[in-house]
Amino acid sequence: MNRHRITLQKAVLASAIVAAFAFPVYLLAQEEEAEDTGVDTTLVPRPAVIAPRATSGLILSLAKAGDGYVAVGQRGGVLLSADGKVWKQVLTPADATLVRVRFLDDTHGWAVGYDGTILDTTDGGKSWTLAQFDAAWGKPWFDILFLDASNGLVAGGNGVLKRTADGGKTWEAVESPVFEDQPNLYNLIKLGDGSLLLTGERGFLAHSADQGSTWKQLKSPYTGSYFGVVPVGTNGAIAFGLRGNAFHIVDVAKAPGLSEADLAALRELAANPEASGQNANPVSEVAGWKRLASNDTESLFGGSVGEDGTVLLFGANGRVMKADVEAGALTRVNLPTNINMNMGLAAADGLIVVGTSGVKLLALPN
């Protein structure tokens, strides 16, 4: 297994791979300067620029910030809106593609992305500070989660998980056998009981009951990638990803762990994906987990939980799926669009979605 690979095609919409996740191309003049001075300027962050079509470019994540909204995407783009209708780009100190934005409260937030980029804001997204940039590492952070103003975790490519206890000034690696196979870590959430659930590629699921200090890998009902996960109920969650697969569990703390035999089987599967794709069913029965029935096979990339508890999952080709855990099913929300979506949030005037067509406010059907 190539331990330095990044399976970008599994992290984003297929149609956006080249546009979104190619590393920044630097000017020839900069390269000449690097040769003259001995300084590698390709490892130095460049500020993002205000783009005339920023609202229609690739947007990968969306978050609520106080009464407004913040969206992030390609080339360090950050957009702000007070109502989900009118958006304005703000300057940021790095032009690396941003994959995720999250807020701890109305004003404190973070955005993460490629080249090890971490940005932070203390004014609801109006201005941003570069907390970390590591182009020498060159890989992406896919998610960030702060538990309070001091303690947070950041998850990224090749099984790298780091934690901070000083608000992001310094970070240290979380060492665990759980990350030995170096899966890309896509989504990290806090459950209703305060514990943490981490999802990733190749059916990766891990649970922490001590704020991320130690991790237990869970037996997965799916061998494909989980691009996202949302909390449901007191201790439950819905994990979702490739080919529209979504799985619900009532109590993550009671989920069975991954045995040595299970791990060996997964490694064998990963070592021969072509053969396994022909002979192995990617979905299996695992105690506690229930697959949400659906006839749809479009991949799902993001999810949100409304104030009323409604769970919506967002994906390719206009797919917005409503999760009904009681019925054990996903039902498509019929919208007049076939755009690719990475994320969405319910708003007073409809549904704000972001994806390959930028950011849009869609009217919900009656």
Coordinates of C-alpha atoms in Angstrom, one line a residue:
M1 CA 0.0 0.0 0.0
N2 CA 1.3 3.4 -0.9
R3 CA 1.3 5.3 2.4
H4 CA 1.7 8.7 0.8
R5 CA -1.3 8.6 -1.5
I6 CA -4.2 10.9 -1.3
T7 CA -7.3 9.6 -2.9
L8 CA -8.7 13.0 -4.0
Q9 CA -11.4 11.5 -6.1
K10 CA -13.0 10.1 -2.9
A11 CA -12.8 13.4 -1.1
V12 CA -14.7 15.6 -3.5
L13 CA -17.2 15.6 -6.3
A14 CA -15.7 13.8 -9.3
S15 CA -16.4 16.6 -11.6
A16 CA -14.4 19.1 -9.5
I17 CA -11.2 17.2 -8.9
V18 CA -9.0 19.1 -11.3
A19 CA -10.4 22.5 -10.7
A20 CA -10.6 22.2 -6.9
F21 CA -7.7 20.2 -5.7
A22 CA -4.8 20.9 -8.0
F23 CA -2.1 22.5 -5.9
P24 CA -1.5 26.2 -6.6
V25 CA 0.5 26.9 -9.7
Y26 CA 3.1 29.5 -9.1
L27 CA 4.4 32.1 -11.4
L28 CA 7.7 31.6 -13.3
A29 CA 9.0 34.8 -11.8
Q30 CA 8.6 33.3 -8.3
E31 CA 10.5 30.2 -9.4
E32 CA 13.3 32.4 -10.7
E33 CA 13.4 34.3 -7.5
A34 CA 13.6 31.1 -5.5
E35 CA 16.7 30.1 -7.6
D36 CA 18.3 33.5 -7.0
T37 CA 17.7 33.7 -3.3
G38 CA 17.8 30.1 -2.3
V39 CA 14.3 30.5 -0.7
D40 CA 11.6 28.1 -1.9
T41 CA 8.7 30.5 -2.4
T42 CA 6.4 27.6 -3.3
L43 CA 6.4 26.8 0.4
V44 CA 5.3 30.3 1.3
P45 CA 1.5 31.1 1.4
R46 CA 0.1 33.7 -1.0
P47 CA -2.9 35.7 0.0
A48 CA -6.2 34.8 -1.7
V49 CA -7.5 37.3 -4.3
I50 CA -10.9 38.8 -4.7
A51 CA -12.5 36.8 -7.6
P52 CA -15.4 38.4 -9.6
R53 CA -17.1 35.0 -9.8
A54 CA -16.4 33.7 -6.4
T55 CA -20.0 33.0 -5.6
S56 CA -20.3 30.7 -8.7
G57 CA -17.0 28.9 -8.2
L58 CA -16.3 25.7 -6.3
I59 CA -17.5 25.9 -2.7
L60 CA -16.9 23.0 -0.4
S61 CA -18.3 23.9 3.0
L62 CA -20.9 26.0 4.7
A63 CA -21.5 27.0 8.4
K64 CA -23.8 29.2 10.4
A65 CA -22.0 32.1 12.2
G66 CA -24.3 34.0 14.5
D67 CA -27.3 35.2 12.4
G68 CA -25.3 34.9 9.2
Y69 CA -23.5 32.3 7.1
V70 CA -19.9 31.6 6.0
A71 CA -18.9 29.5 3.0
V72 CA -15.4 28.4 1.9
G73 CA -13.9 26.9 -1.2
Q74 CA -11.2 27.0 -3.9
R75 CA -8.2 29.2 -3.8
G76 CA -8.8 30.3 -0.2
G77 CA -12.2 31.8 -1.0
V78 CA -14.3 32.8 1.9
L79 CA -17.8 34.2 1.4
L80 CA -20.1 35.9 3.9
S81 CA -23.9 36.4 3.9
A82 CA -26.4 37.9 6.3
D83 CA -29.4 36.2 4.7
G84 CA -28.2 33.4 2.4
K85 CA -29.1 35.5 -0.6
V86 CA -26.4 38.1 -1.0
W87 CA -22.8 37.0 -0.6
K88 CA -19.5 38.9 -0.4
Q89 CA -16.0 37.5 -0.6
V90 CA -13.5 38.6 2.1
L91 CA -9.7 38.5 2.0
T92 CA -7.8 35.6 3.5
P93 CA -4.0 35.1 4.0
A94 CA -3.7 31.9 2.0
D95 CA -4.9 30.8 -1.5
A96 CA -5.0 27.1 -0.7
T97 CA -8.4 25.4 -1.3
L98 CA -10.4 25.3 1.9
V99 CA -12.4 22.1 2.5
R100 CA -14.2 22.8 5.8
V101 CA -15.4 25.7 7.9
R102 CA -16.7 25.4 11.5
F103 CA -17.7 27.8 14.2
L104 CA -17.5 27.2 18.0
D105 CA -19.9 30.1 18.7
D106 CA -21.2 33.3 16.9
T107 CA -17.7 34.7 16.4
H108 CA -15.0 32.1 16.8
G109 CA -14.4 29.9 13.8
W110 CA -11.8 27.9 11.8
A111 CA -11.4 26.9 8.1
V112 CA -9.0 24.2 7.0
G113 CA -7.8 22.9 3.7
Y114 CA -4.9 22.0 1.4
D115 CA -1.2 22.6 2.1
G116 CA -1.9 22.0 5.8
T117 CA -3.8 25.3 6.0
I118 CA -5.6 26.4 9.1
L119 CA -7.3 29.8 9.3
D120 CA -9.1 31.3 12.3
T121 CA -11.4 34.1 12.9
T122 CA -12.7 35.9 16.0
D123 CA -15.2 38.2 14.3
G124 CA -17.7 35.9 12.6
G125 CA -15.6 35.5 9.5
K126 CA -15.0 39.1 8.6
S127 CA -11.3 38.7 9.0
W128 CA -9.0 35.7 9.1
T129 CA -5.6 34.8 10.5
L130 CA -3.2 32.2 9.2
A131 CA -2.7 29.7 12.1
Q132 CA -0.9 27.1 10.1
F133 CA 0.5 26.5 6.6
D134 CA 2.6 23.5 5.8
A135 CA 3.2 23.2 2.0
A136 CA 6.2 21.0 2.7
W137 CA 3.7 18.4 4.1
G138 CA 1.4 19.3 1.2
K139 CA -1.6 17.3 2.3
P140 CA -5.1 18.5 3.2
W141 CA -6.9 18.9 6.5
F142 CA -10.4 17.7 5.9
D143 CA -12.1 18.7 9.1
I144 CA -11.6 20.6 12.3
L145 CA -13.5 20.5 15.6
F146 CA -13.1 22.7 18.7
L147 CA -14.6 21.4 21.9
D148 CA -14.1 24.8 23.6
A149 CA -11.9 27.9 23.0
S150 CA -8.7 26.0 23.9
N151 CA -9.2 22.4 23.0
G152 CA -9.6 21.2 19.4
L153 CA -8.7 18.5 16.9
V154 CA -7.9 18.6 13.2
A155 CA -8.2 15.6 10.9
G156 CA -6.6 15.1 7.5
G157 CA -4.9 13.1 4.8
N158 CA -3.1 9.8 5.4
G159 CA -4.6 9.2 8.9
V160 CA -3.1 12.3 10.5
L161 CA -5.0 13.6 13.5
K162 CA -3.6 16.4 15.7
R163 CA -4.9 18.2 18.8
T164 CA -4.4 21.5 20.5
A165 CA -4.8 22.7 24.1
D166 CA -4.0 26.4 23.4
G167 CA -6.6 27.5 20.9
G168 CA -4.6 26.4 17.9
K169 CA -1.3 28.1 18.6
T170 CA 0.4 24.7 18.7
W171 CA -0.6 21.2 17.6
E172 CA 0.6 17.7 18.5
A173 CA 0.0 14.5 16.7
V174 CA -2.5 12.0 18.3
E175 CA -0.7 8.7 18.2
S176 CA -2.9 5.6 18.0
P177 CA -2.8 2.1 16.3
V178 CA -6.2 3.1 14.9
F179 CA -4.5 5.3 12.3
E180 CA -1.8 2.8 11.4
D181 CA -3.3 2.1 7.9
Q182 CA -3.4 5.8 7.2
P183 CA -6.9 6.3 5.9
N184 CA -7.9 9.8 4.9
L185 CA -10.0 11.2 7.8
Y186 CA -12.9 13.1 6.4
N187 CA -15.3 14.1 9.1
L188 CA -15.1 14.5 12.9
I189 CA -18.2 15.3 15.1
K190 CA -19.2 15.5 18.7
L191 CA -22.1 13.3 19.7
G192 CA -25.0 14.1 22.0
D193 CA -23.2 12.5 25.0
G194 CA -20.0 14.5 24.3
S195 CA -18.0 11.7 22.8
L196 CA -16.4 11.9 19.4
L197 CA -16.9 10.0 16.1
L198 CA -14.5 10.1 13.3
T199 CA -15.1 8.8 9.7
G200 CA -12.9 8.2 6.7
E201 CA -12.1 6.2 3.7
R202 CA -12.3 2.4 3.3
G203 CA -15.1 2.2 5.9
F204 CA -13.1 3.8 8.6
L205 CA -15.0 4.5 11.9
A206 CA -13.5 5.5 15.2
H207 CA -14.9 6.5 18.6
S208 CA -13.3 8.5 21.4
A209 CA -14.8 8.9 24.9
D210 CA -12.0 11.1 26.2
Q211 CA -12.1 14.1 23.9
G212 CA -9.8 12.6 21.4
S213 CA -6.9 11.4 23.6
T214 CA -7.6 7.7 22.7
W215 CA -9.5 6.0 20.0
K216 CA -11.4 2.8 19.4
Q217 CA -11.8 1.6 15.8
L218 CA -15.3 0.3 15.1
K219 CA -16.5 -2.5 13.0
S220 CA -18.0 -1.0 9.9
P221 CA -21.1 -2.1 8.0
Y222 CA -19.6 -0.7 4.9
T223 CA -16.2 -1.0 3.2
G224 CA -16.6 2.1 1.0
S225 CA -15.7 5.7 2.1
Y226 CA -17.7 7.6 4.6
F227 CA -17.5 11.3 3.5
G228 CA -19.6 12.5 6.3
V229 CA -21.4 11.8 9.6
V230 CA -24.0 13.7 11.6
P231 CA -25.2 13.3 15.2
V232 CA -28.7 11.9 15.8
G233 CA -30.4 11.7 19.1
T234 CA -28.6 11.4 22.5
N235 CA -25.8 9.1 21.4
G236 CA -26.5 8.2 17.8
A237 CA -25.3 9.1 14.4
I238 CA -25.8 8.6 10.7
A239 CA -22.6 8.0 8.6
F240 CA -22.9 8.3 4.8
G241 CA -20.8 8.4 1.7
L242 CA -20.1 6.5 -1.6
R243 CA -23.0 5.4 -3.8
G244 CA -25.6 6.9 -1.5
N245 CA -25.0 4.5 1.3
A246 CA -26.0 5.7 4.8
F247 CA -26.1 3.9 8.1
H248 CA -27.8 4.8 11.4
I249 CA -26.8 3.7 14.9
V250 CA -28.8 4.5 18.0
D251 CA -25.9 4.4 20.5
V252 CA -22.3 4.7 19.2
A253 CA -20.9 3.8 22.6
K254 CA -22.3 0.3 22.2
A255 CA -21.0 -0.2 18.7
P256 CA -18.8 -3.3 18.4
G257 CA -15.1 -2.7 18.0
L258 CA -12.9 -3.9 15.1
S259 CA -11.3 -7.3 15.9
E260 CA -7.9 -8.4 14.7
A261 CA -9.6 -10.8 12.3
D262 CA -11.8 -8.0 11.0
L263 CA -8.8 -5.7 10.5
A264 CA -6.9 -8.4 8.6
A265 CA -9.8 -9.0 6.3
L266 CA -10.1 -5.2 5.6
R267 CA -6.4 -5.0 4.8
E268 CA -6.7 -7.9 2.4
L269 CA -9.6 -6.2 0.7
A270 CA -7.6 -2.9 0.4
A271 CA -4.6 -4.8 -1.0
N272 CA -6.7 -6.1 -3.9
P273 CA -9.6 -3.7 -4.6
E274 CA -10.3 -4.9 -8.1
A275 CA -10.9 -8.5 -7.1
S276 CA -12.8 -7.5 -3.9
G277 CA -15.0 -5.3 -6.0
Q278 CA -16.1 -8.2 -8.0
N279 CA -16.5 -10.7 -5.2
A280 CA -17.3 -8.9 -2.0
N281 CA -20.4 -7.2 -0.9
P282 CA -19.4 -3.8 0.5
V283 CA -22.4 -3.8 2.9
S284 CA -22.6 -6.3 5.8
E285 CA -24.6 -6.8 8.9
V286 CA -23.0 -5.2 12.0
A287 CA -24.7 -5.1 15.4
G288 CA -26.2 -1.7 16.1
W289 CA -25.9 -0.3 12.6
K290 CA -28.8 -0.2 10.2
R291 CA -28.6 0.7 6.6
L292 CA -31.1 3.4 5.6
A293 CA -32.9 2.0 2.6
S294 CA -32.7 3.9 -0.7
N295 CA -32.9 3.2 -4.4
D296 CA -30.5 6.1 -5.1
T297 CA -26.8 5.5 -5.8
E298 CA -25.5 9.1 -6.0
S299 CA -22.7 9.7 -3.5
L300 CA -23.4 11.8 -0.5
F301 CA -20.9 14.4 0.6
G302 CA -22.4 16.5 3.4
G303 CA -25.1 16.5 6.0
S304 CA -26.9 18.9 8.4
V305 CA -29.4 18.6 11.3
G306 CA -32.1 21.2 11.5
E307 CA -33.4 22.8 14.7
D308 CA -36.3 20.4 14.5
G309 CA -34.0 17.4 14.2
T310 CA -34.5 16.9 10.5
V311 CA -31.5 15.3 8.9
L312 CA -30.7 16.2 5.3
L313 CA -27.9 14.7 3.3
F314 CA -26.4 16.4 0.2
G315 CA -24.7 14.9 -2.8
A316 CA -24.1 14.6 -6.5
N317 CA -26.6 15.5 -9.3
G318 CA -29.0 17.5 -7.2
R319 CA -29.4 14.8 -4.5
V320 CA -30.8 16.0 -1.2
M321 CA -32.0 13.1 0.9
K322 CA -34.1 13.3 4.0
A323 CA -33.3 10.7 6.6
D324 CA -36.1 8.9 8.5
V325 CA -34.5 6.8 11.2
E326 CA -37.8 5.4 12.4
A327 CA -38.7 4.1 8.9
G328 CA -35.0 3.2 8.3
A329 CA -35.0 5.0 4.9
L330 CA -33.8 7.9 2.9
T331 CA -36.3 9.9 0.9
R332 CA -35.3 12.3 -1.9
V333 CA -36.3 15.9 -1.6
N334 CA -37.3 16.9 -5.1
L335 CA -35.7 20.1 -6.1
P336 CA -35.6 21.8 -9.5
T337 CA -31.8 21.3 -9.9
N338 CA -29.2 18.8 -10.8
I339 CA -26.2 20.7 -9.4
N340 CA -23.5 18.8 -7.4
M341 CA -23.7 19.7 -3.7
N342 CA -21.1 19.4 -1.0
M343 CA -23.2 20.8 1.9
G344 CA -26.4 22.5 2.8
L345 CA -28.2 24.3 5.6
A346 CA -31.9 25.0 6.1
A347 CA -32.7 28.8 6.1
A348 CA -35.8 30.9 6.6
D349 CA -36.3 31.3 2.8
G350 CA -35.3 27.7 1.7
L351 CA -32.2 25.7 1.5
I352 CA -28.7 27.1 1.1
V353 CA -26.5 24.7 -0.8
V354 CA -22.8 24.8 -1.9
G355 CA -21.0 22.8 -4.5
T356 CA -19.5 22.9 -8.0
S357 CA -21.9 25.7 -9.0
G358 CA -21.0 27.9 -6.1
V359 CA -23.6 28.9 -3.4
K360 CA -27.3 28.9 -4.1
L361 CA -30.5 29.5 -2.2
L362 CA -33.1 26.9 -3.3
A363 CA -36.8 27.0 -2.5
L364 CA -38.1 23.9 -0.8
P365 CA -41.1 22.1 -2.2
N366 CA -44.4 22.6 -0.5

